XYZ file of C-alpha atoms in Angstrom:
456
model
C 55.869 21.716 42.910
C 52.825 21.010 40.671
C 52.684 17.707 39.500
C 50.621 16.529 36.295
C 49.662 13.119 36.025
C 48.233 11.811 32.878
C 45.926 8.377 32.818
C 44.502 6.522 30.251
C 40.980 5.703 31.189
C 39.089 2.975 28.526
C 35.796 4.271 27.700
C 33.613 2.396 25.097
C 31.448 4.941 22.626
C 29.055 4.124 20.095
C 29.823 5.513 16.752
C 27.802 5.212 13.590
C 30.027 4.845 10.255
C 28.371 6.872 7.125
C 28.310 3.389 5.467
C 25.797 2.441 7.998
C 23.823 5.109 7.620
C 23.674 5.203 3.532
C 22.833 1.351 4.196
C 20.248 1.893 6.727
C 18.469 4.979 4.312
C 18.536 2.455 1.061
C 17.130 -0.477 3.461
C 14.181 2.362 3.946
C 13.271 2.448 0.568
C 10.137 1.094 -1.295
C 10.983 -0.853 -4.451
C 9.683 2.314 -6.703
C 12.282 4.459 -4.365
C 14.747 2.355 -4.638
C 15.207 2.095 -8.589
C 14.453 5.856 -8.636
C 17.605 6.330 -6.311
C 19.702 3.628 -8.443
C 18.962 5.687 -11.718
C 19.730 9.302 -9.967
C 23.383 7.688 -8.665
C 24.342 6.337 -12.291
C 23.625 9.369 -13.928
C 25.362 11.486 -11.241
C 28.363 9.050 -10.909
C 30.347 8.145 -13.931
C 32.311 5.699 -12.235
C 28.971 3.669 -11.643
C 27.124 1.956 -14.319
C 24.396 -0.540 -14.909
C 20.717 -0.605 -15.343
C 17.548 -1.425 -13.722
C 15.414 -4.226 -15.743
C 11.899 -2.896 -15.208
C 10.637 -6.035 -16.696
C 11.814 -8.038 -13.595
C 10.338 -5.977 -10.901
C 7.100 -5.782 -12.234
C 4.850 -8.543 -10.298
C 3.702 -11.540 -12.338
C 0.535 -12.755 -11.776
C -1.604 -15.895 -12.400
C -4.180 -15.810 -15.140
C -7.471 -13.892 -13.656
C -7.646 -10.520 -12.808
C -7.718 -10.173 -9.213
C -4.497 -11.252 -7.088
C -6.017 -13.228 -4.548
C -6.484 -16.148 -6.873
C -6.249 -19.041 -4.052
C -8.417 -21.364 -6.529
C -5.653 -21.001 -9.044
C -3.768 -24.621 -9.170
C -0.038 -24.352 -8.277
C 2.209 -24.250 -11.498
C -0.736 -22.569 -13.265
C 0.455 -20.686 -16.311
C 1.476 -17.079 -15.734
C 1.782 -14.315 -17.924
C 3.809 -11.131 -17.703
C 1.120 -8.189 -16.887
C 3.270 -5.567 -17.947
C 3.518 -6.776 -21.610
C -0.053 -7.924 -21.935
C -1.017 -4.322 -20.925
C 1.134 -1.611 -23.060
C -1.521 0.941 -22.612
C -1.518 3.404 -19.675
C -2.925 1.840 -16.415
C -6.230 3.289 -15.960
C -8.450 4.048 -13.261
C -10.483 0.737 -13.640
C -7.253 -1.324 -13.808
C -5.851 0.792 -10.443
C -9.291 -0.301 -8.904
C -9.153 -4.110 -9.885
C -5.605 -4.302 -8.447
C -6.948 -3.602 -4.903
C -9.684 -6.262 -5.240
C -7.721 -8.799 -3.318
C -8.764 -6.857 0.093
C -12.408 -8.595 -0.674
C -12.099 -12.144 0.718
C -15.600 -13.297 -0.706
C -15.308 -15.006 -4.086
C -18.911 -13.929 -5.043
C -18.455 -10.377 -3.780
C -15.315 -10.168 -5.415
C -17.067 -11.259 -8.960
C -19.520 -8.663 -8.354
C -16.769 -6.043 -7.787
C -15.116 -6.803 -10.622
C -18.372 -5.681 -12.932
C -18.865 -2.932 -11.010
C -15.241 -1.423 -11.681
C -16.136 -2.145 -15.229
C -18.936 0.272 -15.390
C -16.932 2.922 -13.360
C -16.276 6.102 -15.678
C -13.158 7.721 -15.718
C -14.682 10.473 -13.065
C -15.417 7.399 -10.898
C -19.133 7.273 -11.259
C -21.332 4.165 -11.436
C -22.676 4.265 -15.260
C -24.966 1.187 -14.644
C -27.878 0.444 -12.026
C -26.734 -1.524 -9.349
C -29.548 -4.425 -10.061
C -28.457 -4.530 -13.391
C -24.960 -5.307 -12.610
C -26.052 -7.965 -9.901
C -28.104 -9.448 -12.812
C -25.158 -9.507 -15.239
C -22.959 -11.070 -12.244
C -25.484 -13.425 -11.273
C -25.384 -12.420 -8.020
C -28.151 -11.153 -5.445
C -28.770 -7.627 -5.070
C -27.297 -7.757 -1.560
C -24.197 -9.220 -2.369
C -23.780 -6.261 -5.189
C -24.641 -3.461 -3.055
C -22.013 -4.950 -0.359
C -19.509 -5.328 -3.162
C -20.146 -1.437 -4.253
C -19.553 -0.298 -0.687
C -16.173 -2.067 -0.675
C -15.096 -0.281 -4.049
C -16.054 2.758 -2.870
C -13.241 2.641 -0.095
C -10.816 1.833 -2.875
C -8.141 4.093 -3.612
C -9.400 6.816 -4.679
C -11.973 7.125 -2.171
C -15.429 7.503 -3.448
C -15.182 5.651 -6.896
C -18.464 3.767 -7.505
C -20.658 6.611 -6.450
C -24.090 7.401 -8.555
C -24.596 10.720 -7.352
C -22.548 13.483 -6.196
C -23.734 13.394 -2.891
C -22.833 9.791 -2.594
C -19.314 10.423 -3.988
C -18.654 13.552 -1.469
C -20.058 11.588 1.465
C -18.285 8.498 1.081
C -14.813 10.642 1.004
C -16.117 12.617 4.082
C -16.676 9.593 6.227
C -13.329 7.974 4.973
C -11.549 11.507 6.026
C -13.193 11.445 9.739
C -10.937 8.343 10.245
C -7.874 10.544 10.012
C -8.941 14.078 10.781
C -11.322 15.970 12.749
C -14.600 16.501 10.331
C -16.565 19.945 10.951
C -19.869 18.899 12.509
C -22.269 20.109 9.787
C -20.226 18.642 7.087
C -22.769 16.015 6.244
C -25.862 18.403 6.552
C -24.261 20.808 4.419
C -23.794 18.386 1.738
C -27.335 17.451 1.897
C -28.514 20.874 1.305
C -25.939 21.636 -1.547
C -25.796 18.531 -3.791
C -28.964 18.392 -5.904
C -29.630 21.933 -5.849
C -29.791 24.485 -8.818
C -26.345 26.893 -8.206
C -27.028 30.220 -6.308
C -24.847 33.144 -6.110
C -25.179 33.467 -2.313
C -24.646 29.612 -1.126
C -23.280 30.418 2.340
C -26.388 32.415 2.751
C -28.992 29.565 1.432
C -27.399 26.898 3.586
C -27.191 29.071 6.505
C -31.135 29.814 6.377
C -31.962 26.047 5.496
C -29.783 24.844 8.189
C -30.706 27.811 10.669
C -26.941 28.202 11.272
C -24.519 31.328 11.560
C -22.778 32.094 8.118
C -19.434 31.683 9.815
C -19.975 28.144 10.574
C -21.394 27.481 7.008
C -17.994 29.092 5.666
C -16.052 26.986 7.388
C -17.476 23.737 6.822
C -17.645 24.745 2.885
C -13.959 25.830 2.990
C -13.036 22.405 4.391
C -15.221 20.554 1.656
C -13.754 22.646 -1.507
C -10.099 21.652 0.078
C -10.439 18.132 1.273
C -13.117 16.485 -0.958
C -13.449 16.368 -4.666
C -16.903 15.973 -7.045
C -14.530 13.763 -9.286
C -13.232 11.137 -7.370
C -11.723 9.166 -10.645
C -9.440 12.036 -11.337
C -8.025 12.008 -8.243
C -5.927 8.740 -9.492
C -2.959 9.761 -11.675
C -2.669 7.483 -14.768
C 0.477 5.647 -14.660
C 2.652 4.564 -17.525
C 4.372 1.243 -18.314
C 7.681 1.048 -16.052
C 10.150 2.331 -18.653
C 8.533 5.986 -18.415
C 7.201 5.882 -14.900
C 7.589 3.661 -11.676
C 4.152 1.607 -10.641
C 2.464 1.640 -7.824
C 2.578 -1.461 -6.033
C 5.853 -3.557 -6.342
C 6.686 -6.543 -4.473
C 9.842 -5.733 -2.519
C 10.065 -9.984 -1.797
C 8.081 -12.493 -3.334
C 7.267 -16.251 -2.041
C 6.907 -19.036 -4.200
C 5.634 -22.420 -3.396
C 8.002 -24.958 -4.903
C 6.972 -29.005 -4.074
C 5.349 -27.834 -0.929
C 8.649 -25.652 0.110
C 8.064 -21.541 0.364
C 11.084 -20.000 -1.195
C 11.634 -16.372 -0.556
C 13.083 -14.337 -3.542
C 14.014 -10.260 -3.424
C 13.165 -9.223 -6.856
C 15.741 -6.512 -7.009
C 18.771 -8.923 -6.665
C 17.945 -10.141 -10.397
C 16.508 -6.601 -11.474
C 19.572 -4.123 -10.421
C 22.727 -5.078 -11.919
C 25.448 -2.167 -11.105
C 29.223 -2.541 -11.550
C 32.410 0.202 -11.159
C 32.671 1.141 -15.151
C 35.825 -0.526 -16.240
C 38.070 2.487 -17.283
C 37.503 4.256 -13.968
C 38.491 0.957 -12.178
C 41.574 0.706 -13.847
C 42.166 4.106 -13.149
C 41.880 3.391 -9.314
C 43.970 0.433 -9.506
C 46.682 2.141 -11.635
C 46.664 5.006 -8.713
C 47.075 2.793 -6.050
C 50.298 1.622 -7.304
C 51.643 4.788 -7.946
C 52.173 6.669 -4.826
C 53.094 10.111 -6.656
C 49.508 10.359 -7.836
C 47.702 10.717 -4.329
C 48.183 14.542 -4.031
C 46.570 15.292 -7.645
C 43.459 16.935 -6.956
C 41.969 15.085 -10.054
C 43.163 11.553 -9.077
C 41.369 12.253 -5.862
C 38.433 13.026 -7.460
C 38.486 9.757 -9.401
C 39.214 7.905 -6.366
C 36.351 9.301 -4.686
C 33.779 8.562 -7.401
C 34.751 4.764 -7.432
C 34.723 4.609 -3.792
C 31.046 6.284 -3.719
C 30.092 3.414 -6.413
C 31.462 0.619 -4.654
C 29.604 1.735 -1.330
C 26.572 2.056 -3.048
C 26.952 -1.519 -4.800
C 27.736 -2.600 -1.329
C 25.110 -1.197 0.537
C 22.507 -2.719 -2.195
C 23.943 -6.215 -1.699
C 23.498 -5.605 2.087
C 19.844 -4.489 1.144
C 19.125 -7.588 -0.443
C 20.571 -9.656 2.245
C 19.018 -8.165 5.297
C 15.368 -8.308 3.247
C 15.858 -12.032 2.342
C 16.967 -12.773 6.015
C 13.970 -10.896 7.204
C 11.339 -12.202 4.880
C 12.884 -15.908 5.815
C 12.089 -15.491 9.277
C 8.667 -13.826 8.621
C 7.930 -16.686 6.282
C 8.983 -19.587 8.710
C 6.385 -18.437 11.262
C 3.872 -17.212 9.201
C 3.750 -20.466 6.867
C 0.168 -21.643 7.555
C -0.993 -17.869 7.171
C 0.662 -18.048 3.434
C -1.038 -21.373 2.686
C -4.235 -20.885 4.643
C -5.344 -17.590 4.503
C -6.091 -14.841 7.576
C -7.339 -17.502 9.749
C -4.107 -19.433 10.259
C -2.012 -15.872 11.263
C 0.334 -16.145 14.223
C 1.026 -13.320 16.771
C 4.309 -12.077 15.764
C 6.018 -9.167 16.598
C 9.069 -7.512 14.997
C 11.272 -7.859 18.244
C 11.181 -11.438 17.757
C 12.119 -11.519 14.298
C 15.325 -9.381 15.408
C 16.043 -12.204 17.594
C 15.764 -14.747 15.091
C 17.989 -12.905 12.730
C 20.361 -11.176 14.938
C 19.359 -7.759 13.402
C 18.293 -4.605 15.476
C 14.640 -4.226 16.055
C 14.919 -0.791 13.925
C 16.712 -2.802 11.265
C 13.674 -4.959 10.729
C 11.192 -2.245 11.048
C 12.930 -0.356 8.224
C 13.258 -3.560 6.194
C 9.188 -4.012 6.595
C 7.876 -0.214 6.754
C 5.915 0.597 3.333
C 7.045 -2.573 1.681
C 4.909 -5.308 -0.058
C 5.321 -9.001 -0.271
C 3.588 -11.218 -3.182
C 2.409 -14.733 -1.906
C 2.349 -17.701 -3.712
C -1.291 -17.231 -4.608
C 0.126 -13.958 -6.487
C -1.763 -11.647 -3.357
C 0.207 -8.613 -2.847
C -0.148 -7.630 0.930
C 1.997 -5.383 3.018
C 4.624 -6.709 5.396
C 2.604 -5.345 8.137
C 0.153 -7.879 7.539
C 2.364 -10.151 9.018
C 2.625 -8.421 12.135
C -1.439 -7.896 12.728
C -2.230 -10.441 15.211
C -5.782 -9.182 14.923
C -6.364 -9.949 11.571
C -8.350 -13.251 11.827
C -10.766 -11.493 14.266
C -10.923 -8.609 11.896
C -11.558 -11.208 8.922
C -14.272 -13.101 10.653
C -15.861 -9.908 11.728
C -15.866 -8.498 8.219
C -17.360 -12.168 7.046
C -20.102 -11.672 9.441
C -21.048 -8.317 8.061
C -20.997 -9.403 4.769
C -23.503 -12.200 5.500
C -25.780 -10.271 7.496
C -29.472 -9.519 6.750
C -29.340 -5.847 5.162
C -32.514 -5.162 6.101
C -31.330 -5.585 9.886
C -27.743 -5.277 9.968
C -25.738 -6.503 12.945
C -25.253 -4.068 15.994
C -21.905 -4.218 17.972
C -23.364 -5.948 20.641
C -24.964 -8.573 18.729
C -21.071 -8.922 16.931
C -19.484 -9.504 20.151
C -21.904 -12.281 21.033
C -21.461 -13.890 17.744
C -17.487 -13.548 18.089
C -17.806 -15.053 21.608
C -19.747 -18.020 20.188
C -16.777 -18.620 17.835
C -14.314 -18.455 20.905
C -13.006 -15.191 20.456
C -13.372 -13.327 23.576
C -13.416 -9.658 23.000
C -15.155 -6.378 24.165
C -18.028 -3.987 22.378
C -15.647 -1.035 21.975
C -12.969 -3.347 20.548
C -15.561 -4.765 18.037
C -16.452 -0.868 17.222
C -12.394 0.167 16.783
C -11.963 -3.214 14.250
C -15.110 -1.953 12.405
C -13.975 1.757 11.763
C -10.566 0.447 10.647
C -12.397 -1.825 8.387
C -14.458 1.566 7.242
C -17.484 -0.802 8.113
C -20.227 1.972 8.818
C -22.224 1.230 12.113
C -25.650 -0.858 12.012
C -27.588 2.035 11.641
C -25.700 3.775 8.709
C -25.822 0.255 6.849
C -29.523 0.217 7.121
C -29.760 3.768 5.963
C -27.651 3.354 2.905
C -29.549 0.245 2.013
C -32.854 2.194 2.143
C -31.226 4.862 0.352
C -30.070 2.391 -2.263
C -33.741 0.691 -3.001
C -34.951 4.074 -2.886
C -32.550 5.363 -5.610
C -33.071 2.014 -7.535
C -37.022 2.393 -7.802
C -36.278 5.975 -8.445
């Protein structure tokens, strides 16, 4: 006789609810993408109504163009950037938004004047010597500022010739992709030469290289570089017509010595369940005979989606606020004093402090920006870059070097060690490349080229 015995065995399984997936997806969105997502939901779901107050999302900055205005006094008058700029955001405006990446105030002043003399194609229209004189700075300072501007987005703006524009883009691209070894030589041959029908043949004869290699290089140049770097920037209109490029996902204010965190979307995005749908839903719940009606089920489904979306937004705000406050507590000295005060910090530590999963902290900070009390917009990733103090000091050393005798990587190692930073030469090279600073030999050659061009 066959006997079957049934047993109940307890088992723990991890299941992910759809609401959790939706909340995670919302958390991962940057603020402009979130605003677009909200507008789409309002359009697609008649049970959801509300608006996005764009003016509440747009960053408010102190008077003075560059965000890194640490000299601005607390409580200085603020103005609405959007209201002051009803015109489309131009290439020059976009370049000015990146001036905060230049730490030196004098160099930043020169860079601002350089940007004012860049045309819509991205080319510098005035000699660098005249700009230095107008800015009241040494020529070397203006040259270094020009080098910084050329690596702003879009890369290559500020060039004075086609060769400079393409060469800057090429060297910037080399940090991300493999560049054909003949690329720089081909640019040197092509730029400044009169047009010819057989360009490949001309370059091949000049460099004594097979035509096939020249064809591969020219294909790369044509597909990845642009002769008009300024045109790579797409004009952006005020936010009621298109989302801006940089918006703070969180802001930090200094109120009487206390750092206060605010999430702009909490006051900018106002959503609710449409009154008519809410009443219908409540009425259907009380009357059970409606439960199988397809139209009733559709209405209730739309209401449920609306409420879930609103709850997801609330959860996003709460998570962003929780994570940002934990970061601000750990990096208060950096926020008040600058890069030299940055403390080592990992996302895992923030996860432990907040009780959130590490992946949630990653979603809350990935690709997002925070506005500091000085109005500077920095990516959240800055707070987790423990090498930032060293990179900042390295950048200062290079900025203050004699342009006629640039510091080599071994010399930079020695200077950093004198300041108590033990670092290997290969690490200095890696940091220098991440800062998009050319080698000593390249910096010297660029300086000589600048002097030669100005004399000519």
